[in-house]
Coordinates of N, CA and C in Angstrom, one line a residue:
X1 N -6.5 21.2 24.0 CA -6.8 19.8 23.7 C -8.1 19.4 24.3
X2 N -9.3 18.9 23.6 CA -9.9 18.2 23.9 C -9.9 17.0 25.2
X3 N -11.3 17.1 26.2 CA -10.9 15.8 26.9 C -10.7 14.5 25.9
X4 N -11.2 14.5 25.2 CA -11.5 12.8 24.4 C -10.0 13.0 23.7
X5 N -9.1 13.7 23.4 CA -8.0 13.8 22.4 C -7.0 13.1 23.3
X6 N -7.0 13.8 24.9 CA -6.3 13.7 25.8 C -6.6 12.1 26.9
X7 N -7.6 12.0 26.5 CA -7.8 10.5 26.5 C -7.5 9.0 25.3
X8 N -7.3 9.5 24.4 CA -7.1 9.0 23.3 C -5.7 9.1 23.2
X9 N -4.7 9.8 23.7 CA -3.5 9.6 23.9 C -3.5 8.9 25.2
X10 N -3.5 8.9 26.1 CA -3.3 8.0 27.1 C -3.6 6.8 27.1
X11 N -4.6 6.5 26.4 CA -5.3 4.8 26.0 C -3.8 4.6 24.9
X12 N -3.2 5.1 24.3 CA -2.3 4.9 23.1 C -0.8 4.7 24.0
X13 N -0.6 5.4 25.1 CA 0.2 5.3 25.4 C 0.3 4.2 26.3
X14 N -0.7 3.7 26.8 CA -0.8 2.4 27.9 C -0.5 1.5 27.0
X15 N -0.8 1.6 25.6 CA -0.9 0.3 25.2 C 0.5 -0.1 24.5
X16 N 0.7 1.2 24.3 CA 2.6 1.4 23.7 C 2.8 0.6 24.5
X17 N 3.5 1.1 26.4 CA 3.6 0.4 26.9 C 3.6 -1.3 27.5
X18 N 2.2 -1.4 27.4 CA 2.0 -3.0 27.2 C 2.3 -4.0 26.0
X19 N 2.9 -3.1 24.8 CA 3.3 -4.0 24.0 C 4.9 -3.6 24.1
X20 N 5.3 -3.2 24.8 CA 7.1 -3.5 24.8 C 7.0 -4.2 26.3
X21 N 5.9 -4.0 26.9 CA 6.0 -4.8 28.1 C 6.3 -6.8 27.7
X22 N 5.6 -6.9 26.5 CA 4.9 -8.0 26.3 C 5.8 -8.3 25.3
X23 N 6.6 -7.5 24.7 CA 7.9 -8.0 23.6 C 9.3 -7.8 24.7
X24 N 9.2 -7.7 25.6 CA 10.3 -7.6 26.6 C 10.2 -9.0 27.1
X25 N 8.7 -9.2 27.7 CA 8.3 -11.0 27.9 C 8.6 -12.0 27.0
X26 N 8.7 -11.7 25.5 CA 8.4 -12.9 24.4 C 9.9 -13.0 24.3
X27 N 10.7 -11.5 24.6 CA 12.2 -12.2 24.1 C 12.6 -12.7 25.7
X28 N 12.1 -13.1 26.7 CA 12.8 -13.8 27.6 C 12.7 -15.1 27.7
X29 N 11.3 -15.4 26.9 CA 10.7 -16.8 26.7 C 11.3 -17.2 25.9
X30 N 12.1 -16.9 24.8 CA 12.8 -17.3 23.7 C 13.9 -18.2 23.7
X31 N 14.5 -18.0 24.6 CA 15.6 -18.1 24.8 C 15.7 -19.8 25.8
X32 N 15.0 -19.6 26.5 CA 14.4 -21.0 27.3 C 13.6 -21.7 26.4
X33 N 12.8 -21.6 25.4 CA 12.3 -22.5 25.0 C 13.3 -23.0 23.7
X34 N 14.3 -22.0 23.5 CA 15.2 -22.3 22.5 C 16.3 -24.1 23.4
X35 N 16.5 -23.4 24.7 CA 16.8 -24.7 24.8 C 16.2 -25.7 25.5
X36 N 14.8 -25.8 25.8 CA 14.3 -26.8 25.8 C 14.0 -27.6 24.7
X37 N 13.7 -26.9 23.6 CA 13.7 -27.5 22.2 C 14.9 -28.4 22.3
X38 N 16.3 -27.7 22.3 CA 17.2 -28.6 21.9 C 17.5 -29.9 22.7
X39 N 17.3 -29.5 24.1 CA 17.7 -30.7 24.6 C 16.5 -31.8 24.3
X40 N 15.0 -31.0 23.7 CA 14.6 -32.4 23.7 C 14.4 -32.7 22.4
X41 N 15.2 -32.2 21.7 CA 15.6 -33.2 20.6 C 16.8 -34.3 20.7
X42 N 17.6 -34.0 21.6 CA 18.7 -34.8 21.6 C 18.1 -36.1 22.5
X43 N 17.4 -35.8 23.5 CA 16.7 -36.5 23.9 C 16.0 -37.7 23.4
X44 N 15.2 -37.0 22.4 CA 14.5 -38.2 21.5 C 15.0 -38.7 20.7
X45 N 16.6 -38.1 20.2 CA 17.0 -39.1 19.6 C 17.6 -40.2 20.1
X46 N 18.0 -40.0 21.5 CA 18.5 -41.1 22.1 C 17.3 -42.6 22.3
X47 N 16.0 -42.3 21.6 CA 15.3 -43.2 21.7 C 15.0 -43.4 20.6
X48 N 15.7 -43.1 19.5 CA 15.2 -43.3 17.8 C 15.4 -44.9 17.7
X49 N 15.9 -45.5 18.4 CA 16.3 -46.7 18.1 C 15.6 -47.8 19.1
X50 N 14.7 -47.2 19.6 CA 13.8 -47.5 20.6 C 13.0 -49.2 20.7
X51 N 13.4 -50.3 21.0 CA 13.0 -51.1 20.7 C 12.0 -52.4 21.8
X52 N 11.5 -51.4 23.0 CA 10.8 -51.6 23.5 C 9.0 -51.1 23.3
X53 N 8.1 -51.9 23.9 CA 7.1 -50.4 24.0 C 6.8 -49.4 25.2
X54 N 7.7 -49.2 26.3 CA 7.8 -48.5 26.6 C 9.0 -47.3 26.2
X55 N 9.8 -47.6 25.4 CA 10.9 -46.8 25.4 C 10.2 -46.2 23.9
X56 N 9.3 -46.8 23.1 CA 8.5 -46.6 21.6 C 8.0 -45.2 22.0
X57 N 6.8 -45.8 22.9 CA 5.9 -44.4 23.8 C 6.0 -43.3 24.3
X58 N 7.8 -43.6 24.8 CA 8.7 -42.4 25.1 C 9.2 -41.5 24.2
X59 N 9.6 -42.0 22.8 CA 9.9 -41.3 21.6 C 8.8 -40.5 21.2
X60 N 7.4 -41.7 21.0 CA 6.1 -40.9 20.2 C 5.8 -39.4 21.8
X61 N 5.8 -39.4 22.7 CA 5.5 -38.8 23.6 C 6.5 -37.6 23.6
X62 N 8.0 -37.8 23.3 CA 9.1 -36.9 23.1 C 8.7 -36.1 21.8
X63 N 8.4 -36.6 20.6 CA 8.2 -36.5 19.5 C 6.7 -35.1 19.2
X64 N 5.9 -35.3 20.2 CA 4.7 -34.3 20.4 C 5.2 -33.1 21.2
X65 N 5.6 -33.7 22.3 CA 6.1 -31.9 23.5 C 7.7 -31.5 22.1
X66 N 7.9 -32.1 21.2 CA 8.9 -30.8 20.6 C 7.9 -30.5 19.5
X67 N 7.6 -30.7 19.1 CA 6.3 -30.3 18.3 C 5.3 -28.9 18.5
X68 N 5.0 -29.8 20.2 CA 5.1 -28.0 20.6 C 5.3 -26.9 20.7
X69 N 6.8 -27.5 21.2 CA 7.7 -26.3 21.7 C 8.0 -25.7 20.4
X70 N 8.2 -26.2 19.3 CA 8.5 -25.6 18.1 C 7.2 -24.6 17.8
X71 N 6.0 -24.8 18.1 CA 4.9 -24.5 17.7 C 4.7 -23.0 18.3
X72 N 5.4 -22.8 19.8 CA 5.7 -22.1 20.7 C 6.8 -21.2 19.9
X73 N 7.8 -21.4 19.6 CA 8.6 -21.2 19.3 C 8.2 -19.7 18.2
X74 N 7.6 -20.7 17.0 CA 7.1 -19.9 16.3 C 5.8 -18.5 16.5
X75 N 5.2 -18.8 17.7 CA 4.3 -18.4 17.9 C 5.4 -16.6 18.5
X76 N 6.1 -17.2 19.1 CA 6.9 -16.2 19.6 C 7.8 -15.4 18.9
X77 N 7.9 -16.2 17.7 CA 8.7 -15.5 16.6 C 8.1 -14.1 16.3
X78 N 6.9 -15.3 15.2 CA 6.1 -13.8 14.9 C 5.5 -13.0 15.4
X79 N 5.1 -12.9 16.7 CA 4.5 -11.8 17.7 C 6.2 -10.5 17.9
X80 N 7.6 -11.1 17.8 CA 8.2 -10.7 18.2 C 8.2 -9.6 16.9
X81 N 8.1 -10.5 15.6 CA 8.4 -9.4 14.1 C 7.2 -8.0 14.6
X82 N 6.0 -8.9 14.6 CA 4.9 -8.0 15.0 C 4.7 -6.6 16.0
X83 N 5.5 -6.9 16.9 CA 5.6 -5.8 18.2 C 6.7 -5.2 17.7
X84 N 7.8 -5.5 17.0 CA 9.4 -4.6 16.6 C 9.0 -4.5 15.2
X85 N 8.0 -4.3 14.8 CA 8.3 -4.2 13.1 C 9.1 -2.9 13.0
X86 N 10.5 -2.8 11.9 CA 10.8 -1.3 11.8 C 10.4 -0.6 11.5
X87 N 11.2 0.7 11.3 CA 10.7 1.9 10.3 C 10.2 1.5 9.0
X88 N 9.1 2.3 8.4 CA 9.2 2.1 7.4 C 9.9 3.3 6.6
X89 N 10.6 2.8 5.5 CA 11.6 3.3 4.8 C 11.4 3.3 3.2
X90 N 10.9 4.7 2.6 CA 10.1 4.2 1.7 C 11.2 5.0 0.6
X91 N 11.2 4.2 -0.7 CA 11.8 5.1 -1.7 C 11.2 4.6 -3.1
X92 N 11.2 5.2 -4.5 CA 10.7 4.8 -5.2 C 11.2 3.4 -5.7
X93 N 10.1 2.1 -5.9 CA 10.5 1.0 -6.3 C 9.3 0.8 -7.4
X94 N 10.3 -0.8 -8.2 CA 9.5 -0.9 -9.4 C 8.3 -1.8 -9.2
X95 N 7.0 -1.2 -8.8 CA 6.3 -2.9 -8.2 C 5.8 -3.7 -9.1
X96 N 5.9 -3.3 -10.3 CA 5.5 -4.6 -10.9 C 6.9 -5.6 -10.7
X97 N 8.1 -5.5 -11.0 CA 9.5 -6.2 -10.8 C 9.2 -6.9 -9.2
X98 N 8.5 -5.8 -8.4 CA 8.3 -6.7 -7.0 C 7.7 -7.8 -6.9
X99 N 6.5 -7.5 -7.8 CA 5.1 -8.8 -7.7 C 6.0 -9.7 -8.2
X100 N 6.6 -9.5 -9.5 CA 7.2 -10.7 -10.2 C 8.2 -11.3 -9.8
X101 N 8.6 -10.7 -8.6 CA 9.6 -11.5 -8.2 C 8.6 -12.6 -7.0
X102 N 8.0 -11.6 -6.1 CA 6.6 -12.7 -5.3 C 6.3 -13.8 -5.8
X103 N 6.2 -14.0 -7.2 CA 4.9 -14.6 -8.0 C 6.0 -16.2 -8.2
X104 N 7.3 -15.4 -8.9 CA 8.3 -16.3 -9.5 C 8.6 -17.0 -7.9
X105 N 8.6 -16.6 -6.9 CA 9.3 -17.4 -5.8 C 7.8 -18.1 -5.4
X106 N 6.9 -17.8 -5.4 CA 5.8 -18.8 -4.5 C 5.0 -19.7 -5.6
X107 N 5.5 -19.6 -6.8 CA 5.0 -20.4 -8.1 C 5.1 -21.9 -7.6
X108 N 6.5 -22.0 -7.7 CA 6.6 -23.7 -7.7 C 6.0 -24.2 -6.6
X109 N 6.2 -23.5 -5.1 CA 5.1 -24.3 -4.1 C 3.8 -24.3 -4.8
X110 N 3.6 -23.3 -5.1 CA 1.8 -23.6 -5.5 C 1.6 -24.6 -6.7
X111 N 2.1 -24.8 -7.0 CA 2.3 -25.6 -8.2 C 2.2 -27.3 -8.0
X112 N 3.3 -27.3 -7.3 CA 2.9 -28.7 -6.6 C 1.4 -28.9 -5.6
X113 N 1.4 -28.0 -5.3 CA -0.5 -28.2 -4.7 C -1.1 -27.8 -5.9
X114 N -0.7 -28.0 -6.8 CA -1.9 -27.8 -8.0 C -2.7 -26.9 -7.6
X115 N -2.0 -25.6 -7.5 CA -2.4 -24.2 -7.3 C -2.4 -23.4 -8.5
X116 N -2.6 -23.0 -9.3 CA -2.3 -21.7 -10.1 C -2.1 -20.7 -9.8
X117 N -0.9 -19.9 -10.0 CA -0.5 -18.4 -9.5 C 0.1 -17.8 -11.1
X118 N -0.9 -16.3 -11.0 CA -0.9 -15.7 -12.3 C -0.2 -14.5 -11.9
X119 N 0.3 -13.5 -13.1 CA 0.5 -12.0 -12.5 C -0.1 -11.1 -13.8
X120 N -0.7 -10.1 -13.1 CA -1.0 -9.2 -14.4 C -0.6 -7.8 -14.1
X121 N 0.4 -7.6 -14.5 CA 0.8 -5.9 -14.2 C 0.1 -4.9 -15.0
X122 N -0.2 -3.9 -14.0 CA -0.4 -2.8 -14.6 C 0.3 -1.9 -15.3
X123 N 0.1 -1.4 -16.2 CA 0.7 -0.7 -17.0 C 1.7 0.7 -16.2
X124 N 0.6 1.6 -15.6 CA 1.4 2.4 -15.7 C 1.0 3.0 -14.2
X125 N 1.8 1.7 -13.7 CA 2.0 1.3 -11.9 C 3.6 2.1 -11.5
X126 N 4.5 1.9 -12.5 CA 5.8 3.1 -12.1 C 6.3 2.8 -11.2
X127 N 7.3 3.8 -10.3 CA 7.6 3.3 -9.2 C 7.3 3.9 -8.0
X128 N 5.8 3.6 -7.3 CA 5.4 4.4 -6.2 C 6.9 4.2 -4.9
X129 N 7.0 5.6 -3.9 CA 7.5 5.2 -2.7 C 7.1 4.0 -1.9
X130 N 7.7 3.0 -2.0 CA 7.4 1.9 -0.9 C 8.8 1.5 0.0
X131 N 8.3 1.1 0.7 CA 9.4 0.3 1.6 C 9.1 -1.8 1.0
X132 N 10.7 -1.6 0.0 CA 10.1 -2.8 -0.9 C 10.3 -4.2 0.1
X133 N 10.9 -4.1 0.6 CA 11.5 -5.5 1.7 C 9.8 -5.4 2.5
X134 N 9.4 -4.8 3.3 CA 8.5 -4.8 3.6 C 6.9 -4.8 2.8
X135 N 6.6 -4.7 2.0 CA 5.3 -4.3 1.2 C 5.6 -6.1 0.5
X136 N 7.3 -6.9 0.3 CA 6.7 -7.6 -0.3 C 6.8 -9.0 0.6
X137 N 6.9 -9.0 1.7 CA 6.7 -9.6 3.1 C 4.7 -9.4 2.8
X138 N 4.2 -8.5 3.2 CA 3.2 -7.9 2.8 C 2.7 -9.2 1.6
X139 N 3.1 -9.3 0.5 CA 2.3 -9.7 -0.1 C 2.4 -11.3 -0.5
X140 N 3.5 -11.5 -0.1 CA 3.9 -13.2 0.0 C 3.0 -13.4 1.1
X141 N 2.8 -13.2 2.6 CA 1.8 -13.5 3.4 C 0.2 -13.5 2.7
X142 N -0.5 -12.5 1.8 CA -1.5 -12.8 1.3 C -1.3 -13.9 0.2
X143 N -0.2 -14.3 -0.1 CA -0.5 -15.1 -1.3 C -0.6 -16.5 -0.9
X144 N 0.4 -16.6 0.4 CA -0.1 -17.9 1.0 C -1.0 -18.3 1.9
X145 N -1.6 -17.1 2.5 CA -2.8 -17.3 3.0 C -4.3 -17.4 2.3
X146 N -4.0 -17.3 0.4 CA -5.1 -17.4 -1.0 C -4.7 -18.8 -0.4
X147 N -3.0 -19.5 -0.2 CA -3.3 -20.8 -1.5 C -4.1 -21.6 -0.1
X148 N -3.6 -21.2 1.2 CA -3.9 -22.1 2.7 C -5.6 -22.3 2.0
X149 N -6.4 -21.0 1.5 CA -8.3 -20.4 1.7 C -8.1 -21.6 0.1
X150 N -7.4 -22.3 -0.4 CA -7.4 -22.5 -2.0 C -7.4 -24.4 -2.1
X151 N -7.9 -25.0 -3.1 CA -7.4 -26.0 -3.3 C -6.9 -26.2 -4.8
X152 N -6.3 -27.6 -5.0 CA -5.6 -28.5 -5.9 C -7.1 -28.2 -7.4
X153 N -6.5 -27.2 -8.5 CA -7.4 -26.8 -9.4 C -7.9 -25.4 -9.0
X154 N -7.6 -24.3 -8.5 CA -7.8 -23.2 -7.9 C -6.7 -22.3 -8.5
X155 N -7.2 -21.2 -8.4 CA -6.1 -20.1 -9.0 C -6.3 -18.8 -7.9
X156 N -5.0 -18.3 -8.1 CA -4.9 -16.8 -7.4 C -3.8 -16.2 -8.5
X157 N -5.2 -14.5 -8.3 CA -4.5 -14.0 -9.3 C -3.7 -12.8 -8.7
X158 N -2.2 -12.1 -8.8 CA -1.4 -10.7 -8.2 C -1.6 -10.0 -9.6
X159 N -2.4 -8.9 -9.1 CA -1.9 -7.7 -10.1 C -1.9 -6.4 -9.6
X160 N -1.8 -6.0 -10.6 CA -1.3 -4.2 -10.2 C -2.0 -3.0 -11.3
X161 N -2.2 -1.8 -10.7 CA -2.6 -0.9 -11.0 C -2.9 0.7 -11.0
X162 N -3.0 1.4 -11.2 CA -2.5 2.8 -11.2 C -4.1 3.3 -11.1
X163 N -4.6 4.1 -9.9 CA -6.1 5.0 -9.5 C -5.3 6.1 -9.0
X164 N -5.5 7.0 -10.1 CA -5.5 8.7 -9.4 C -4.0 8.5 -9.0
X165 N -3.9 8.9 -7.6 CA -3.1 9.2 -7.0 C -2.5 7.7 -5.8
X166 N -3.2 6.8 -6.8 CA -2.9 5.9 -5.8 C -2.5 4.1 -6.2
X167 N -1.4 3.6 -6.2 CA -1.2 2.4 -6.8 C -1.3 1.3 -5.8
X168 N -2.6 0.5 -6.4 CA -3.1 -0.7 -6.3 C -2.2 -2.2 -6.4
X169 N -2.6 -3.0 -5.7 CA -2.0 -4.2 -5.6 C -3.0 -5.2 -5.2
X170 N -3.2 -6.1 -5.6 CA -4.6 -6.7 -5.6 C -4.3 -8.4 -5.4
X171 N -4.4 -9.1 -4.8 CA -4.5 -10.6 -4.3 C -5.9 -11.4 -4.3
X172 N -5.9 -12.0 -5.5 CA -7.3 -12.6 -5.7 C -7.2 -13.7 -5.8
X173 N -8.0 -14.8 -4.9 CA -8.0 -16.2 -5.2 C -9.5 -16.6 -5.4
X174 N -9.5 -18.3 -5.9 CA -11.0 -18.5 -6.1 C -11.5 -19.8 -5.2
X175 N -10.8 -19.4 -3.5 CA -10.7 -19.8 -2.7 C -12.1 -20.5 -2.3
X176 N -12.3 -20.8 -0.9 CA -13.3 -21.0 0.0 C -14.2 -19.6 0.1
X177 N -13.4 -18.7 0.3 CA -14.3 -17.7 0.7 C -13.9 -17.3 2.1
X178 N -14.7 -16.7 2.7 CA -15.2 -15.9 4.1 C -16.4 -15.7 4.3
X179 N -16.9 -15.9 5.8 CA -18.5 -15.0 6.3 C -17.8 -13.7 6.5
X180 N -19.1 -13.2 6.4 CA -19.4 -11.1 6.9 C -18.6 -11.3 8.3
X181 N -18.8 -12.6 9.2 CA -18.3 -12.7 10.5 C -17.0 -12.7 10.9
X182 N -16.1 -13.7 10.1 CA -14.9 -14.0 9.5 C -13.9 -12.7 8.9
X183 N -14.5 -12.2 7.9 CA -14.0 -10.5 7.3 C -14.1 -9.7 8.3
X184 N -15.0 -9.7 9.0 CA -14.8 -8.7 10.0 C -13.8 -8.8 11.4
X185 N -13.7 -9.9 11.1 CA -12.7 -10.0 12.7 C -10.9 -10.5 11.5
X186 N -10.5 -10.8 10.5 CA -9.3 -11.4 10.1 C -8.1 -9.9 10.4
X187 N -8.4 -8.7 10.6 CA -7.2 -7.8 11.0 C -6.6 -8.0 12.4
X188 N -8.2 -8.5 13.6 CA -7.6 -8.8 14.6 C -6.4 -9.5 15.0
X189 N -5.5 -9.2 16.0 CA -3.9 -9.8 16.2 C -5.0 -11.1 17.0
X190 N -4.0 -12.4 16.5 CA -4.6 -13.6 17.1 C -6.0 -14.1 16.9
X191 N -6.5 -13.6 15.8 CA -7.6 -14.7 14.9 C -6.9 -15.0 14.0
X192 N -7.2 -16.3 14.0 CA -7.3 -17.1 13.0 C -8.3 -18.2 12.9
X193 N -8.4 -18.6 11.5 CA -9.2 -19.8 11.0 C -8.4 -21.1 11.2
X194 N -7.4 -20.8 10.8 CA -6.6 -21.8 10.7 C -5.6 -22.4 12.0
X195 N -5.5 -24.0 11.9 CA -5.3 -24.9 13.4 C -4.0 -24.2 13.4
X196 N -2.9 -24.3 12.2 CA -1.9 -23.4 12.9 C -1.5 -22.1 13.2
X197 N -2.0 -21.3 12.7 CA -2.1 -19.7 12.6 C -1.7 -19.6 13.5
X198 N -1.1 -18.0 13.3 CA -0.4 -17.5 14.7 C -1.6 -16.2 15.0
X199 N -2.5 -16.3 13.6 CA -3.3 -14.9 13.4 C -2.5 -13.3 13.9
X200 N -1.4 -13.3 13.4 CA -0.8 -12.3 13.2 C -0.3 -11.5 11.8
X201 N -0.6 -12.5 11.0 CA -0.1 -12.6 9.4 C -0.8 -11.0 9.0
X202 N -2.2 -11.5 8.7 CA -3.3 -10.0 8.3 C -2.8 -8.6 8.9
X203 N -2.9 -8.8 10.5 CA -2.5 -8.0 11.4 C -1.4 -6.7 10.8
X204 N -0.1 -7.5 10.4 CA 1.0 -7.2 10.0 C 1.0 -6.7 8.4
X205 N 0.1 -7.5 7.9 CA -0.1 -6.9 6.5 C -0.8 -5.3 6.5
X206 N -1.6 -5.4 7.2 CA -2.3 -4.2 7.6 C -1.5 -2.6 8.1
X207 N -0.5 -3.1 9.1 CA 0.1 -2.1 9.6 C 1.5 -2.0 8.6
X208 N 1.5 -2.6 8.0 CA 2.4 -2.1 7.0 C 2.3 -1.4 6.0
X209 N 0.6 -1.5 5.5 CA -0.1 -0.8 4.6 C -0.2 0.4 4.9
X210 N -0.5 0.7 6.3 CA -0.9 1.8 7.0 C 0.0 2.8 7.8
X211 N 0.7 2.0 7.7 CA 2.4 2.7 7.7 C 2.7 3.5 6.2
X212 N 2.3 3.1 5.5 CA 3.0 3.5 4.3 C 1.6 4.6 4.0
X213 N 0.8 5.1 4.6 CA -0.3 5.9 4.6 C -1.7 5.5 3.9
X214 N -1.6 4.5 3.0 CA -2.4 3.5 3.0 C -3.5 2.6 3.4
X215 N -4.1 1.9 2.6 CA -5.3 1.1 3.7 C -5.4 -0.4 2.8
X216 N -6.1 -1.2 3.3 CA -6.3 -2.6 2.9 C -7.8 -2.8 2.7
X217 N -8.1 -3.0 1.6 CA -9.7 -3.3 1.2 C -10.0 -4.5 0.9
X218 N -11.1 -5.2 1.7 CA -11.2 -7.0 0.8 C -12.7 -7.1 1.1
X219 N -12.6 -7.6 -0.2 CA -14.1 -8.6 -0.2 C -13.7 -9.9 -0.1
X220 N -15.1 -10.5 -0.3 CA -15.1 -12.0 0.0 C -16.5 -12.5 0.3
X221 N -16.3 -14.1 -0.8 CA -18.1 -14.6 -0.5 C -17.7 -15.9 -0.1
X222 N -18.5 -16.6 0.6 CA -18.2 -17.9 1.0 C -18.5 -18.8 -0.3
X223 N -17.5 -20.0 -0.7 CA -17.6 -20.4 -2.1 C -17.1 -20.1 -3.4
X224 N -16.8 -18.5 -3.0 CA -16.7 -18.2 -4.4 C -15.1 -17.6 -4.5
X225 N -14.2 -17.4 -3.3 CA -13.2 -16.6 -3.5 C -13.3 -15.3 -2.1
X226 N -12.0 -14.6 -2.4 CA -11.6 -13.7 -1.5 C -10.6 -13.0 -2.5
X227 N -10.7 -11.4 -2.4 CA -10.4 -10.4 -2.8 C -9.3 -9.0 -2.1
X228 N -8.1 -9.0 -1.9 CA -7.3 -8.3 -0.7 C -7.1 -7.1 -1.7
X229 N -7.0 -5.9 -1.4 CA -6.6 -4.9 -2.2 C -5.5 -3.7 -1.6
X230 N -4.4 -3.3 -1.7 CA -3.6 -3.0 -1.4 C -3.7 -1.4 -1.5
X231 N -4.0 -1.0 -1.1 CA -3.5 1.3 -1.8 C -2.7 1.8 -1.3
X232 N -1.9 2.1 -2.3 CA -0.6 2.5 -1.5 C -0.7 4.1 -2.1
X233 N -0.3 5.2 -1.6 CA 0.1 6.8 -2.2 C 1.2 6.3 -3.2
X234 N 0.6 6.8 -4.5 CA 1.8 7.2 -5.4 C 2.7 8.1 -5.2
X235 N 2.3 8.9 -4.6 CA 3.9 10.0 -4.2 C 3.7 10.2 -2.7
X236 N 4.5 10.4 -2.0 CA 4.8 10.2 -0.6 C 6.2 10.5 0.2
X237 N 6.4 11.0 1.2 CA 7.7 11.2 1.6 C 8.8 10.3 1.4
X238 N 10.4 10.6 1.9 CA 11.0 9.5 1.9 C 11.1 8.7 3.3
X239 N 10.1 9.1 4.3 CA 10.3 8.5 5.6 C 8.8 8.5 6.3
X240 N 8.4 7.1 6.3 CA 7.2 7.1 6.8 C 7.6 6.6 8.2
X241 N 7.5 6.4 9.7 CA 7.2 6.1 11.0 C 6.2 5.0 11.1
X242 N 6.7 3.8 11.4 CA 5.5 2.6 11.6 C 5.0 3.1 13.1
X243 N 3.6 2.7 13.3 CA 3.6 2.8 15.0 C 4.1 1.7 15.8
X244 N 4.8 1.2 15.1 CA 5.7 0.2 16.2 C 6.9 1.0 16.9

């Protein structure tokens, strides 16, 4: 074994460790903020009917720390999916039937934001090995992080497609855009653009691609849109190992 091999496992394994260290921490927080949430909901509602302005101040004041904690809450959720994501578990599925089920569930939200959401399947996309629960977690996160980059008169388009030995999945909106600065940091765990982001979304879309032996390709110009592209192996085992 190489020194640098034999260091490249040890950097791998520290960090194993610090992320069950750190999902051993998130599920103890959980559970405490689960009931500080509750009590201070019950709390503030004992002031819903608040008809002083001191007791007003106390509600609007009650009303922000659960706001938080919810905000917490969430924050902890998804780091928790992120550090335990399972196995991936792949077998042959039909992805165009997948998209279109994506497309048909996130339609009406977008819709009401006067979003447009299109699907164009590829022909002769078939049924690559995927892990379908997962891949379409995977692509409901890119489609709402188009409509978040999108506004009211904006379109994002899902399609699909068959290269060689490898079936494509493609997420295109005709968003805001991204800088070269922005693209290059959005895999990082905990960037985000966005005030609520947990910047874990990409992260996750990533390691699920890459689990499945796969990679994630995107463009993007500021103004014009953003481009996410999916490659998955057409043929592949029936048990792929996430590094979670």
């Amino acid at each position: 074994m190489k020194p640098e091999d034999s260091h490249d496992r040890s950097h791998a394994l520290q960090l194993a460790r610090l992320g069950e260290l750190l999902a051993g921490f998130a599920h103890e927080v959980r559970n405490p903020l689960s009931t500080i949430g509750l009590n201070l909901q019950l709390i503030r509602e004992d002031f819903a009917d608040a008809d002083t302005p001191r007791d007003k101040r106390t509600h609007k004041r009650l009303s922000v720390v659960e706001a938080e904690v919810k905000r917490l809450q969430e924050v902890v959720e998804e780091f928790l999916r992120f550090a335990r994501m399972p196995t991936v578990l792949t077998m042959p599925a039909d992805l165009n039937a997948l998209l279109q089920a994506v497309v048909d569930f996130s339609a009406p939200e977008l819709r009401d934001r006067g979003i447009s959401l299109r699907f164009f399947p590829g022909a002769a996309v078939g049924s690559p090995p995927i892990d379908a629960a997962q891949v379409r977690a995977a692509v409901i996160n890119l489609v709402r992080n188009a409509a978040d980059a999108s506004q009211a008169g904006d379109e994002i388009i899902v399609s699909s497609r068959s290269d060689g030995d490898s079936a494509l999945v493609q997420v295109i909106d005709t968003g805001a855009g991204m800088s070269p600065e922005v693209r290059n940091k959005i895999f990082e765990p905990y960037f985000s653009t966005k005030k609520a982001g947990t910047g874990l979304g990409l992260a996750m879309v990533r390691r699920v691609v890459e689990a499945h032996g796969g990679r994630v390709d995107v463009s993007s110009e500021v103004g014009k849109g953003t481009q996410f592209t999916l490659v998955f192996p057409a043929r592949g085992s029936k048990t792929v190992q996430s590094d979670g």
